mmCIF file of C-alpha atoms in Angstrom:
data_model
loop_
_atom_site.group_PDB
_atom_site.id
_atom_site.type_symbol
_atom_site.label_atom_id
_atom_site.label_comp_id
_atom_site.label_asym_id
_atom_site.label_seq_id
_atom_site.Cartn_x
_atom_site.Cartn_y
_atom_site.Cartn_z
ATOM 1 C CA MET A 1450 112.543 118.100 76.364
ATOM 2 C CA ASN A 1451 109.454 118.328 79.175
ATOM 3 C CA SER A 1452 109.610 116.394 82.401
ATOM 4 C CA SER A 1453 107.487 113.159 80.437
ATOM 5 C CA GLY A 1454 109.982 113.145 77.928
ATOM 6 C CA ILE A 1455 113.021 112.990 80.464
ATOM 7 C CA LEU A 1456 111.179 109.958 82.711
ATOM 8 C CA VAL A 1457 110.427 108.225 79.433
ATOM 9 C CA ASP A 1458 113.939 108.280 78.436
ATOM 10 C CA ALA A 1459 114.944 107.693 81.709
ATOM 11 C CA PHE A 1460 112.646 104.379 81.826
ATOM 12 C CA GLU A 1461 113.695 103.575 78.567
ATOM 13 C CA ARG A 1462 117.346 103.307 79.383
ATOM 14 C CA ILE A 1463 116.172 100.942 81.996
ATOM 15 C CA HIS A 1464 114.996 98.771 79.560
ATOM 16 C CA GLU A 1465 118.294 98.564 77.835
ATOM 17 C CA ALA A 1466 120.118 97.686 80.780
ATOM 18 C CA VAL A 1467 117.963 95.200 82.013
ATOM 19 C CA HIS A 1468 117.469 93.285 78.622
ATOM 20 C CA ALA A 1469 121.097 93.511 77.939
ATOM 21 C CA ALA A 1470 121.823 91.684 81.572
ATOM 22 C CA VAL A 1471 119.242 89.258 81.109
ATOM 23 C CA GLU A 1472 118.927 88.442 77.628
ATOM 24 C CA GLY A 1473 120.316 84.807 76.465
ATOM 25 C CA LEU A 1474 121.055 83.679 79.695
ATOM 26 C CA PRO A 1475 120.048 80.506 80.690
ATOM 27 C CA PRO A 1476 117.901 79.806 83.949
ATOM 28 C CA GLU A 1477 121.171 78.288 85.534
ATOM 29 C CA ASP A 1478 123.020 81.787 85.513
ATOM 30 C CA LEU A 1479 120.134 83.772 86.196
ATOM 31 C CA ASN A 1480 119.542 82.097 89.150
ATOM 32 C CA ALA A 1481 123.283 82.107 89.875
ATOM 33 C CA ARG A 1482 124.997 83.903 93.330
ATOM 34 C CA LEU A 1483 128.626 84.762 93.291
ATOM 35 C CA ASP A 1484 128.533 83.868 97.143
ATOM 36 C CA ASP A 1485 126.235 82.676 99.307
ATOM 37 C CA ASP A 1486 124.851 86.660 100.184
ATOM 38 C CA ALA A 1487 124.886 87.813 96.404
ATOM 39 C CA ASN A 1488 121.683 88.589 94.717
ATOM 40 C CA SER A 1489 121.110 86.662 91.257
ATOM 41 C CA ILE A 1490 120.144 88.246 88.235
ATOM 42 C CA ALA A 1491 116.995 87.291 88.877
ATOM 43 C CA TRP A 1492 116.090 88.550 92.345
ATOM 44 C CA LEU A 1493 117.499 91.962 91.217
ATOM 45 C CA VAL A 1494 115.227 92.136 87.925
ATOM 46 C CA TRP A 1495 112.341 90.464 89.328
ATOM 47 C CA HIS A 1496 112.783 93.135 92.615
ATOM 48 C CA LEU A 1497 113.608 96.031 90.428
ATOM 49 C CA THR A 1498 110.169 95.438 88.204
ATOM 50 C CA ARG A 1499 108.495 94.369 91.491
ATOM 51 C CA VAL A 1500 109.189 97.700 93.049
ATOM 52 C CA GLN A 1501 108.179 99.595 90.044
ATOM 53 C CA ASP A 1502 105.120 97.866 89.569
ATOM 54 C CA ASP A 1503 104.147 98.401 93.019
ATOM 55 C CA HIS A 1504 104.845 101.934 92.787
ATOM 56 C CA ILE A 1505 103.613 102.956 89.631
ATOM 57 C CA ALA A 1506 100.288 101.008 90.512
ATOM 58 C CA ASP A 1507 100.058 103.051 93.628
ATOM 59 C CA ALA A 1508 100.836 106.412 92.126
ATOM 60 C CA GLU A 1509 97.921 105.634 89.505
ATOM 61 C CA GLY A 1510 95.404 103.724 91.970
ATOM 62 C CA THR A 1511 95.184 100.756 89.680
ATOM 63 C CA GLU A 1512 96.215 97.148 90.694
ATOM 64 C CA GLN A 1513 99.685 95.742 90.085
ATOM 65 C CA LEU A 1514 100.515 93.907 86.932
ATOM 66 C CA TRP A 1515 101.726 90.920 89.317
ATOM 67 C CA PHE A 1516 98.247 90.540 90.307
ATOM 68 C CA ALA A 1517 96.568 91.862 87.715
ATOM 69 C CA GLU A 1518 97.938 89.630 84.655
ATOM 70 C CA GLU A 1519 98.570 86.638 87.109
ATOM 71 C CA TRP A 1520 102.149 87.223 87.458
ATOM 72 C CA ALA A 1521 102.561 85.743 90.989
ATOM 73 C CA SER A 1522 101.255 82.477 89.602
ATOM 74 C CA ARG A 1523 103.312 82.536 86.941
ATOM 75 C CA PHE A 1524 106.504 82.952 88.950
ATOM 76 C CA GLU A 1525 105.522 80.573 91.235
ATOM 77 C CA LEU A 1526 107.610 82.355 94.127
ATOM 78 C CA PRO A 1527 107.958 80.514 97.672
ATOM 79 C CA LEU A 1528 107.013 84.212 99.014
ATOM 80 C CA GLU A 1529 104.264 86.152 100.388
ATOM 81 C CA GLU A 1530 102.314 87.025 97.054
ATOM 82 C CA GLY A 1531 102.463 90.964 97.568
ATOM 83 C CA SER A 1532 106.191 90.465 98.401
ATOM 84 C CA THR A 1533 108.395 93.164 96.322
ATOM 85 C CA GLY A 1534 111.781 92.292 97.574
ATOM 86 C CA TYR A 1535 112.277 95.018 99.685
ATOM 87 C CA GLY A 1536 113.968 94.104 103.365
ATOM 88 C CA HIS A 1537 114.305 90.426 101.844
ATOM 89 C CA SER A 1538 116.971 88.273 104.105
ATOM 90 C CA SER A 1539 119.296 86.234 101.645
ATOM 91 C CA THR A 1540 117.641 83.514 102.602
ATOM 92 C CA GLN A 1541 114.481 84.982 101.245
ATOM 93 C CA ALA A 1542 116.334 86.616 97.971
ATOM 94 C CA GLY A 1543 117.687 82.956 97.481
ATOM 95 C CA SER A 1544 114.282 81.602 97.006
ATOM 96 C CA VAL A 1545 113.451 83.764 93.985
ATOM 97 C CA LYS A 1546 114.406 81.608 91.280
ATOM 98 C CA VAL A 1547 112.948 81.934 87.580
ATOM 99 C CA GLY A 1548 112.966 78.974 85.051
ATOM 100 C CA SER A 1549 113.443 81.570 82.238
ATOM 101 C CA ALA A 1550 114.799 84.930 80.775
ATOM 102 C CA ASP A 1551 111.493 85.150 78.589
ATOM 103 C CA LEU A 1552 109.157 85.053 82.010
ATOM 104 C CA LEU A 1553 111.502 87.649 83.881
ATOM 105 C CA LEU A 1554 111.629 89.277 80.676
ATOM 106 C CA GLY A 1555 107.870 89.126 80.498
ATOM 107 C CA TYR A 1556 107.236 90.632 83.057
ATOM 108 C CA PHE A 1557 109.643 93.467 83.182
ATOM 109 C CA ASP A 1558 108.384 94.228 80.024
ATOM 110 C CA ALA A 1559 104.567 94.720 80.855
ATOM 111 C CA VAL A 1560 105.615 96.823 83.564
ATOM 112 C CA HIS A 1561 107.478 98.851 81.216
ATOM 113 C CA GLU A 1562 105.052 99.646 78.705
ATOM 114 C CA HIS A 1563 102.626 100.619 81.414
ATOM 115 C CA THR A 1564 105.150 102.772 83.205
ATOM 116 C CA LEU A 1565 105.655 104.430 79.506
ATOM 117 C CA ALA A 1566 101.871 104.931 79.614
ATOM 118 C CA PHE A 1567 101.831 106.321 82.710
ATOM 119 C CA VAL A 1568 104.663 108.810 82.239
ATOM 120 C CA ARG A 1569 104.166 109.833 79.025
ATOM 121 C CA ASP A 1570 100.692 111.935 80.064
ATOM 122 C CA LEU A 1571 102.670 113.581 83.303
ATOM 123 C CA ASP A 1572 102.993 117.453 83.001
ATOM 124 C CA GLY A 1573 105.163 119.278 86.134
ATOM 125 C CA ARG A 1574 101.772 119.657 88.361
ATOM 126 C CA SER A 1575 101.129 116.261 87.942
ATOM 127 C CA LEU A 1576 104.833 115.194 89.369
ATOM 128 C CA ASP A 1577 103.967 117.984 92.562
ATOM 129 C CA ARG A 1578 100.960 115.756 93.781
ATOM 130 C CA ILE A 1579 101.779 113.851 97.585
ATOM 131 C CA VAL A 1580 102.054 110.262 96.762
ATOM 132 C CA ASP A 1581 103.145 109.451 100.183
ATOM 133 C CA ASP A 1582 102.638 111.649 103.663
ATOM 134 C CA ALA A 1583 104.212 108.947 105.804
ATOM 135 C CA TRP A 1584 107.423 110.950 104.923
ATOM 136 C CA SER A 1585 109.191 114.370 105.869
ATOM 137 C CA PRO A 1586 108.715 116.384 103.769
ATOM 138 C CA PRO A 1587 105.869 114.559 101.973
ATOM 139 C CA VAL A 1588 106.946 112.593 98.922
ATOM 140 C CA THR A 1589 106.027 113.911 95.215
ATOM 141 C CA LEU A 1590 105.262 111.717 92.771
ATOM 142 C CA GLY A 1591 108.168 113.743 90.684
ATOM 143 C CA VAL A 1592 110.254 112.584 93.712
ATOM 144 C CA ARG A 1593 109.058 108.539 93.764
ATOM 145 C CA LEU A 1594 109.526 108.280 90.009
ATOM 146 C CA VAL A 1595 113.061 109.638 90.274
ATOM 147 C CA SER A 1596 113.295 107.169 93.006
ATOM 148 C CA VAL A 1597 112.179 104.343 91.429
ATOM 149 C CA VAL A 1598 114.595 105.267 87.829
ATOM 150 C CA ALA A 1599 117.475 105.341 90.598
ATOM 151 C CA ASP A 1600 116.812 102.265 92.305
ATOM 152 C CA ASP A 1601 116.412 100.468 88.849
ATOM 153 C CA LEU A 1602 119.408 101.626 87.383
ATOM 154 C CA GLN A 1603 121.536 100.524 90.266
ATOM 155 C CA HIS A 1604 119.980 97.249 90.505
ATOM 156 C CA ALA A 1605 119.946 96.444 86.587
ATOM 157 C CA GLY A 1606 123.842 97.622 86.947
ATOM 158 C CA GLN A 1607 124.462 94.819 89.414
ATOM 159 C CA ALA A 1608 122.895 92.352 87.320
ATOM 160 C CA ALA A 1609 124.859 93.534 84.579
ATOM 161 C CA PHE A 1610 127.597 93.043 86.752
ATOM 162 C CA VAL A 1611 127.142 89.953 87.970
ATOM 163 C CA ARG A 1612 126.236 88.639 83.919
ATOM 164 C CA GLY A 1613 130.124 90.160 83.471
ATOM 165 C CA ALA A 1614 131.013 88.031 86.358
ATOM 166 C CA LEU A 1615 129.527 84.791 85.103
ATOM 167 C CA GLU A 1616 130.819 85.128 81.886
ATOM 168 C CA ARG A 1617 134.413 85.370 83.119
ATOM 169 C CA ARG A 1618 134.178 82.417 84.878
#
């Protein structure tokens, strides 16, 4: 398996985990917080999708789907339009509410398909390209993508945990 095949497999695993955490849930469960400072499934999946959308668009030099496909206006969140959830306070995280699993998964699936189209064409040399020189050492595309995979899997796992806790109530 080559590097693009590994990345496709990793992003497919994220897809499976997100769908398992979200499918079939009503809005009250998607937006539920286990306590006042906990993140909801809606916030966790919205955030992992926003970060992935942001990072893939940056790596490609394209516009985020959040704007290009008008997901920002569909979600109608009381946040700055470009917010990704990074550094959100508990209050900001709690303000991320969705009206349906279809909306949340619609955005996630659009970003997922866009990501797969991007990573399928990558080769080893592509992954060595510097995408962020604000760090020491500078961040390569490969490191950035692994970072996205790690963050997405962590948040998808948290969403699965929240779903399990809600189902046990």
